[in-house]
């Protein structure tokens, strides 16, 4: 399914602790836990029907921009978020010092 970029809107559902993209009835998420000044990214999931549209990357970008704006220290337990940070080194300064990811 080819999804136009303007159709992919990311929302921060703080009550559930996840960034969400609800696209054509499918829900993609980047889950997190926020503890004081830290945000721990635990899992990213995109339904198979939405794969290949850059949704996980948009979730990661939005989540990391949120962390930057809020002055949060990032702990990327989620392999996708960790990989995104490796590919976008401008976010490495957000990661908890000494945190192995």
Short mmCIF file of N, CA, C and O in Angstrom, two decimals:
data_model
loop_
_atom_site.label_atom_id
_atom_site.label_comp_id
_atom_site.label_asym_id
_atom_site.label_seq_id
_atom_site.Cartn_x
_atom_site.Cartn_y
_atom_site.Cartn_z
N UNK A 1 0.85 -1.17 0.00
CA UNK A 1 0.00 0.00 0.00
C UNK A 1 0.90 1.24 0.00
O UNK A 1 1.71 1.42 0.90
N UNK A 2 0.76 2.06 -1.01
CA UNK A 2 1.56 3.28 -1.11
C UNK A 2 0.80 4.44 -0.45
O UNK A 2 -0.28 4.80 -0.89
N UNK A 3 1.38 4.99 0.62
CA UNK A 3 0.73 6.05 1.41
C UNK A 3 1.41 7.38 1.13
O UNK A 3 2.63 7.50 1.33
N UNK A 4 0.67 8.42 0.70
CA UNK A 4 1.28 9.74 0.54
C UNK A 4 1.79 10.27 1.90
O UNK A 4 1.14 10.06 2.93
N UNK A 5 2.95 10.92 1.88
CA UNK A 5 3.57 11.41 3.13
C UNK A 5 2.64 12.31 3.93
O UNK A 5 2.64 12.26 5.16
N UNK A 6 1.85 13.13 3.26
CA UNK A 6 0.95 14.05 3.98
C UNK A 6 -0.16 13.32 4.72
O UNK A 6 -0.81 13.88 5.61
N UNK A 7 -0.38 12.06 4.41
CA UNK A 7 -1.39 11.26 5.09
C UNK A 7 -0.87 10.66 6.41
O UNK A 7 -1.64 10.17 7.22
N UNK A 8 0.44 10.72 6.61
CA UNK A 8 1.06 10.14 7.80
C UNK A 8 1.21 11.22 8.86
O UNK A 8 2.10 12.07 8.77
N UNK A 9 0.33 11.20 9.83
CA UNK A 9 0.34 12.19 10.91
C UNK A 9 0.68 11.46 12.20
O UNK A 9 0.05 10.45 12.53
N UNK A 10 1.67 11.98 12.92
CA UNK A 10 2.11 11.36 14.17
C UNK A 10 1.55 12.15 15.35
O UNK A 10 1.65 13.37 15.39
N UNK A 11 0.98 11.43 16.30
CA UNK A 11 0.47 12.03 17.53
C UNK A 11 1.16 11.39 18.73
O UNK A 11 1.47 10.19 18.70
N UNK A 12 1.36 12.17 19.76
CA UNK A 12 1.93 11.66 21.01
C UNK A 12 0.77 11.33 21.95
O UNK A 12 0.11 12.23 22.47
N UNK A 13 0.52 10.06 22.17
CA UNK A 13 -0.51 9.62 23.09
C UNK A 13 0.18 9.39 24.44
O UNK A 13 0.62 8.28 24.74
N UNK A 14 0.29 10.44 25.23
CA UNK A 14 1.01 10.37 26.50
C UNK A 14 0.34 9.41 27.48
O UNK A 14 1.02 8.76 28.27
N UNK A 15 -0.98 9.29 27.41
CA UNK A 15 -1.70 8.39 28.33
C UNK A 15 -1.26 6.94 28.11
O UNK A 15 -1.15 6.17 29.07
N UNK A 16 -1.02 6.55 26.86
CA UNK A 16 -0.59 5.19 26.56
C UNK A 16 0.93 5.06 26.43
O UNK A 16 1.45 3.96 26.28
N UNK A 17 1.63 6.19 26.44
CA UNK A 17 3.09 6.16 26.31
C UNK A 17 3.53 5.70 24.94
O UNK A 17 4.39 4.82 24.83
N UNK A 18 2.95 6.33 23.91
CA UNK A 18 3.36 5.96 22.56
C UNK A 18 3.08 7.08 21.57
O UNK A 18 2.11 7.80 21.69
N UNK A 19 4.00 7.17 20.61
CA UNK A 19 3.76 8.01 19.45
C UNK A 19 3.01 7.13 18.47
O UNK A 19 3.33 5.94 18.30
N UNK A 20 1.99 7.70 17.82
CA UNK A 20 1.09 6.90 16.99
C UNK A 20 0.90 7.51 15.60
O UNK A 20 0.84 8.73 15.46
N UNK A 21 0.76 6.63 14.64
CA UNK A 21 0.32 7.00 13.30
C UNK A 21 -0.85 6.09 12.97
O UNK A 21 -0.67 4.88 12.84
N UNK A 22 -2.03 6.67 12.90
CA UNK A 22 -3.22 5.90 12.54
C UNK A 22 -3.48 6.17 11.07
O UNK A 22 -3.94 7.24 10.70
N UNK A 23 -3.16 5.19 10.23
CA UNK A 23 -3.24 5.36 8.79
C UNK A 23 -4.16 4.30 8.20
O UNK A 23 -3.90 3.10 8.33
N UNK A 24 -5.24 4.77 7.60
CA UNK A 24 -6.19 3.88 6.91
C UNK A 24 -6.64 2.71 7.79
O UNK A 24 -6.75 1.57 7.34
N UNK A 25 -6.85 3.01 9.06
CA UNK A 25 -7.35 2.00 9.99
C UNK A 25 -6.30 1.13 10.62
O UNK A 25 -6.62 0.25 11.41
N UNK A 26 -5.03 1.36 10.29
CA UNK A 26 -3.93 0.61 10.89
C UNK A 26 -3.15 1.53 11.82
O UNK A 26 -2.97 2.70 11.52
N UNK A 27 -2.69 0.98 12.95
CA UNK A 27 -1.98 1.78 13.94
C UNK A 27 -0.51 1.36 14.02
O UNK A 27 -0.19 0.21 14.32
N UNK A 28 0.37 2.32 13.77
CA UNK A 28 1.81 2.13 13.94
C UNK A 28 2.21 2.90 15.19
O UNK A 28 1.69 3.99 15.46
N UNK A 29 3.13 2.33 15.98
CA UNK A 29 3.48 2.96 17.26
C UNK A 29 4.98 2.91 17.54
O UNK A 29 5.68 2.00 17.08
N UNK A 30 5.43 3.90 18.29
CA UNK A 30 6.74 3.88 18.93
C UNK A 30 6.46 4.06 20.41
O UNK A 30 6.03 5.13 20.86
N UNK A 31 6.64 2.98 21.17
CA UNK A 31 6.28 2.98 22.59
C UNK A 31 7.42 3.50 23.43
O UNK A 31 8.60 3.30 23.11
N UNK A 32 7.06 4.16 24.53
CA UNK A 32 8.06 4.71 25.44
C UNK A 32 7.55 4.73 26.87
O UNK A 32 6.36 4.61 27.12
N UNK A 33 8.52 4.91 27.76
CA UNK A 33 8.22 5.18 29.17
C UNK A 33 8.96 6.45 29.52
O UNK A 33 10.15 6.56 29.23
N UNK A 34 8.28 7.37 30.13
CA UNK A 34 8.91 8.62 30.56
C UNK A 34 9.04 8.59 32.07
O UNK A 34 8.05 8.44 32.78
N UNK A 35 10.28 8.73 32.53
CA UNK A 35 10.56 8.73 33.97
C UNK A 35 11.41 9.96 34.26
O UNK A 35 12.57 10.03 33.84
N UNK A 36 10.79 10.92 34.95
CA UNK A 36 11.43 12.19 35.27
C UNK A 36 12.00 12.83 34.01
O UNK A 36 11.24 13.17 33.12
N UNK A 37 13.34 12.98 33.94
CA UNK A 37 13.93 13.67 32.79
C UNK A 37 14.42 12.68 31.73
O UNK A 37 15.21 13.03 30.87
N UNK A 38 13.93 11.45 31.77
CA UNK A 38 14.35 10.42 30.81
C UNK A 38 13.16 9.90 30.02
O UNK A 38 12.06 9.82 30.53
N UNK A 39 13.48 9.52 28.80
CA UNK A 39 12.48 8.84 27.97
C UNK A 39 13.14 7.56 27.45
O UNK A 39 14.23 7.60 26.89
N UNK A 40 12.48 6.45 27.72
CA UNK A 40 13.01 5.13 27.36
C UNK A 40 12.15 4.60 26.22
O UNK A 40 10.96 4.32 26.41
N UNK A 41 12.76 4.48 25.04
CA UNK A 41 12.03 3.94 23.89
C UNK A 41 12.15 2.43 23.92
O UNK A 41 13.24 1.88 23.92
N UNK A 42 11.00 1.75 23.98
CA UNK A 42 10.98 0.31 24.20
C UNK A 42 10.63 -0.53 22.98
O UNK A 42 11.10 -1.66 22.86
N UNK A 43 9.82 0.00 22.08
CA UNK A 43 9.35 -0.84 20.96
C UNK A 43 8.76 0.05 19.87
O UNK A 43 8.05 1.01 20.16
N UNK A 44 9.04 -0.31 18.64
CA UNK A 44 8.42 0.34 17.48
C UNK A 44 7.80 -0.75 16.63
O UNK A 44 8.42 -1.78 16.39
N UNK A 45 6.57 -0.52 16.20
CA UNK A 45 5.87 -1.52 15.40
C UNK A 45 5.03 -0.85 14.32
O UNK A 45 4.28 0.09 14.60
N UNK A 46 5.19 -1.34 13.11
CA UNK A 46 4.40 -0.88 11.97
C UNK A 46 3.71 -2.10 11.37
O UNK A 46 4.38 -3.08 11.05
N UNK A 47 2.39 -2.05 11.23
CA UNK A 47 1.68 -3.18 10.63
C UNK A 47 2.23 -3.48 9.22
O UNK A 47 2.61 -2.57 8.49
N UNK A 48 2.23 -4.74 8.88
CA UNK A 48 2.75 -5.18 7.59
C UNK A 48 2.10 -4.41 6.43
O UNK A 48 2.77 -4.08 5.45
N UNK A 49 0.84 -4.08 6.56
CA UNK A 49 0.11 -3.37 5.50
C UNK A 49 0.69 -1.98 5.23
O UNK A 49 0.48 -1.42 4.15
N UNK A 50 1.40 -1.41 6.21
CA UNK A 50 1.94 -0.05 6.07
C UNK A 50 3.45 -0.02 5.83
O UNK A 50 4.01 1.05 5.59
N UNK A 51 4.10 -1.17 5.88
CA UNK A 51 5.56 -1.20 5.75
C UNK A 51 6.00 -0.62 4.42
O UNK A 51 5.30 -0.70 3.41
N UNK A 52 7.19 -0.02 4.43
CA UNK A 52 7.78 0.53 3.22
C UNK A 52 7.37 1.95 2.91
O UNK A 52 7.69 2.47 1.83
N UNK A 53 6.68 2.60 3.83
CA UNK A 53 6.23 3.97 3.62
C UNK A 53 6.97 4.98 4.49
O UNK A 53 6.58 6.15 4.55
N UNK A 54 8.00 4.55 5.20
CA UNK A 54 8.77 5.46 6.04
C UNK A 54 8.09 5.84 7.34
O UNK A 54 8.49 6.80 7.99
N UNK A 55 7.08 5.09 7.73
CA UNK A 55 6.32 5.43 8.93
C UNK A 55 7.15 5.26 10.19
O UNK A 55 7.14 6.12 11.07
N UNK A 56 7.91 4.18 10.29
CA UNK A 56 8.75 3.97 11.47
C UNK A 56 9.77 5.10 11.60
O UNK A 56 10.02 5.59 12.71
N UNK A 57 10.35 5.52 10.50
CA UNK A 57 11.32 6.62 10.53
C UNK A 57 10.66 7.93 10.96
O UNK A 57 11.24 8.70 11.73
N UNK A 58 9.44 8.15 10.50
CA UNK A 58 8.73 9.37 10.91
C UNK A 58 8.37 9.31 12.39
O UNK A 58 8.42 10.32 13.09
N UNK A 59 8.01 8.12 12.88
CA UNK A 59 7.76 7.95 14.32
C UNK A 59 9.03 8.27 15.11
O UNK A 59 8.98 9.00 16.10
N UNK A 60 10.17 7.70 14.68
CA UNK A 60 11.44 7.93 15.38
C UNK A 60 11.81 9.40 15.36
O UNK A 60 12.20 9.97 16.39
N UNK A 61 11.71 10.04 14.19
CA UNK A 61 12.04 11.46 14.07
C UNK A 61 11.18 12.30 15.02
O UNK A 61 11.69 13.13 15.77
N UNK A 62 9.88 12.06 14.99
CA UNK A 62 8.96 12.83 15.83
C UNK A 62 9.25 12.60 17.31
O UNK A 62 9.28 13.55 18.10
N UNK A 63 9.51 11.36 17.69
CA UNK A 63 9.79 11.04 19.09
C UNK A 63 11.09 11.69 19.56
O UNK A 63 11.16 12.25 20.67
N UNK A 64 12.12 11.64 18.74
CA UNK A 64 13.41 12.22 19.12
C UNK A 64 13.36 13.75 19.13
O UNK A 64 13.98 14.39 19.99
N UNK A 65 12.61 14.33 18.23
CA UNK A 65 12.43 15.79 18.25
C UNK A 65 11.68 16.21 19.51
O UNK A 65 11.98 17.24 20.11
N UNK A 66 10.70 15.41 19.92
CA UNK A 66 9.98 15.67 21.17
C UNK A 66 10.96 15.63 22.34
O UNK A 66 10.95 16.52 23.20
N UNK A 67 11.80 14.60 22.39
CA UNK A 67 12.78 14.46 23.48
C UNK A 67 13.71 15.67 23.51
O UNK A 67 14.01 16.21 24.58
N UNK A 68 14.13 16.11 22.33
CA UNK A 68 15.03 17.26 22.24
C UNK A 68 14.34 18.52 22.77
O UNK A 68 14.90 19.25 23.59
N UNK A 69 13.11 18.76 22.32
CA UNK A 69 12.35 19.95 22.76
C UNK A 69 12.12 19.96 24.26
O UNK A 69 12.16 21.00 24.90
N UNK A 70 11.85 18.77 24.82
CA UNK A 70 11.54 18.66 26.24
C UNK A 70 12.79 18.56 27.11
O UNK A 70 12.67 18.52 28.33
N UNK A 71 13.97 18.49 26.50
CA UNK A 71 15.21 18.38 27.26
C UNK A 71 15.35 17.02 27.95
O UNK A 71 15.94 16.93 29.02
N UNK A 72 14.83 15.97 27.31
CA UNK A 72 14.86 14.64 27.91
C UNK A 72 16.11 13.87 27.51
O UNK A 72 16.64 14.06 26.41
N UNK A 73 16.56 13.02 28.40
CA UNK A 73 17.68 12.12 28.13
C UNK A 73 17.09 10.84 27.55
O UNK A 73 16.15 10.27 28.11
N UNK A 74 17.64 10.38 26.44
CA UNK A 74 17.10 9.24 25.70
C UNK A 74 17.83 7.94 26.05
O UNK A 74 19.05 7.91 26.11
N UNK A 75 17.04 6.89 26.24
CA UNK A 75 17.56 5.53 26.40
C UNK A 75 16.87 4.68 25.34
O UNK A 75 15.72 4.27 25.51
N UNK A 76 17.55 4.41 24.22
CA UNK A 76 16.93 3.68 23.12
C UNK A 76 17.06 2.17 23.26
O UNK A 76 17.95 1.54 22.68
N UNK A 77 16.17 1.55 24.03
CA UNK A 77 16.14 0.09 24.13
C UNK A 77 15.59 -0.54 22.86
O UNK A 77 15.93 -1.67 22.53
N UNK A 78 14.75 0.17 22.16
CA UNK A 78 14.16 -0.30 20.91
C UNK A 78 15.23 -0.33 19.82
O UNK A 78 15.87 0.69 19.56
N UNK A 79 15.43 -1.48 19.18
CA UNK A 79 16.45 -1.57 18.13
C UNK A 79 16.23 -0.60 16.96
O UNK A 79 17.19 -0.09 16.41
N UNK A 80 14.97 -0.34 16.61
CA UNK A 80 14.73 0.58 15.50
C UNK A 80 15.15 1.99 15.87
O UNK A 80 15.82 2.67 15.08
N UNK A 81 14.77 2.46 17.05
CA UNK A 81 15.15 3.81 17.49
C UNK A 81 16.67 3.91 17.60
O UNK A 81 17.27 4.90 17.17
N UNK A 82 17.30 2.89 18.16
CA UNK A 82 18.76 2.88 18.27
C UNK A 82 19.40 2.97 16.89
O UNK A 82 20.35 3.75 16.68
N UNK A 83 18.90 2.21 15.94
CA UNK A 83 19.42 2.25 14.58
C UNK A 83 19.20 3.60 13.92
O UNK A 83 20.06 4.10 13.19
N UNK A 84 18.06 4.21 14.20
CA UNK A 84 17.76 5.53 13.65
C UNK A 84 18.78 6.55 14.18
O UNK A 84 19.28 7.38 13.41
N UNK A 85 19.10 6.46 15.46
CA UNK A 85 20.08 7.37 16.04
C UNK A 85 21.45 7.15 15.40
O UNK A 85 22.16 8.12 15.09
N UNK A 86 21.83 5.91 15.16
CA UNK A 86 23.10 5.62 14.48
C UNK A 86 23.14 6.24 13.09
O UNK A 86 24.17 6.76 12.66
N UNK A 87 22.00 6.20 12.38
CA UNK A 87 21.93 6.75 11.03
C UNK A 87 21.79 8.27 11.02
O UNK A 87 22.02 8.90 9.99
N UNK A 88 21.40 8.85 12.15
CA UNK A 88 21.20 10.30 12.28
C UNK A 88 21.96 10.79 13.51
O UNK A 88 21.37 11.01 14.57
N UNK A 89 23.28 10.93 13.38
CA UNK A 89 24.13 11.22 14.54
C UNK A 89 23.81 12.52 15.28
O UNK A 89 24.25 12.70 16.41
N UNK A 90 23.01 13.38 14.68
CA UNK A 90 22.62 14.61 15.38
C UNK A 90 21.83 14.31 16.66
O UNK A 90 21.72 15.17 17.54
N UNK A 91 21.30 13.10 16.78
CA UNK A 91 20.54 12.73 17.98
C UNK A 91 21.38 12.02 19.04
O UNK A 91 20.90 11.79 20.14
N UNK A 92 22.63 11.70 18.73
CA UNK A 92 23.48 10.98 19.69
C UNK A 92 23.69 11.77 20.97
O UNK A 92 23.82 11.19 22.04
N UNK A 93 23.67 13.08 20.88
CA UNK A 93 23.88 13.90 22.09
C UNK A 93 22.72 13.80 23.08
O UNK A 93 22.85 14.16 24.24
N UNK A 94 21.59 13.27 22.63
CA UNK A 94 20.43 13.10 23.51
C UNK A 94 20.53 11.84 24.36
O UNK A 94 19.88 11.72 25.39
N UNK A 95 21.35 10.88 23.91
CA UNK A 95 21.42 9.57 24.55
C UNK A 95 22.17 9.67 25.88
O UNK A 95 23.18 10.37 25.99
N UNK A 96 21.66 8.95 26.86
CA UNK A 96 22.27 8.90 28.18
C UNK A 96 23.75 8.55 28.05
O UNK A 96 24.11 7.58 27.40
N UNK A 97 24.59 9.36 28.68
CA UNK A 97 26.03 9.15 28.61
C UNK A 97 26.40 7.76 29.09
O UNK A 97 25.94 7.31 30.15
N UNK A 98 27.18 7.04 28.29
CA UNK A 98 27.60 5.69 28.65
C UNK A 98 26.60 4.62 28.30
O UNK A 98 26.89 3.43 28.48
N UNK A 99 25.42 4.98 27.80
CA UNK A 99 24.40 4.00 27.46
C UNK A 99 24.81 3.25 26.20
O UNK A 99 25.11 3.85 25.17
N UNK A 100 24.86 1.93 26.26
CA UNK A 100 25.23 1.10 25.11
C UNK A 100 23.98 0.73 24.33
O UNK A 100 23.04 0.16 24.88
N UNK A 101 24.01 1.08 23.07
CA UNK A 101 22.85 0.77 22.21
C UNK A 101 23.29 0.32 20.85
O UNK A 101 24.40 0.43 20.47
#
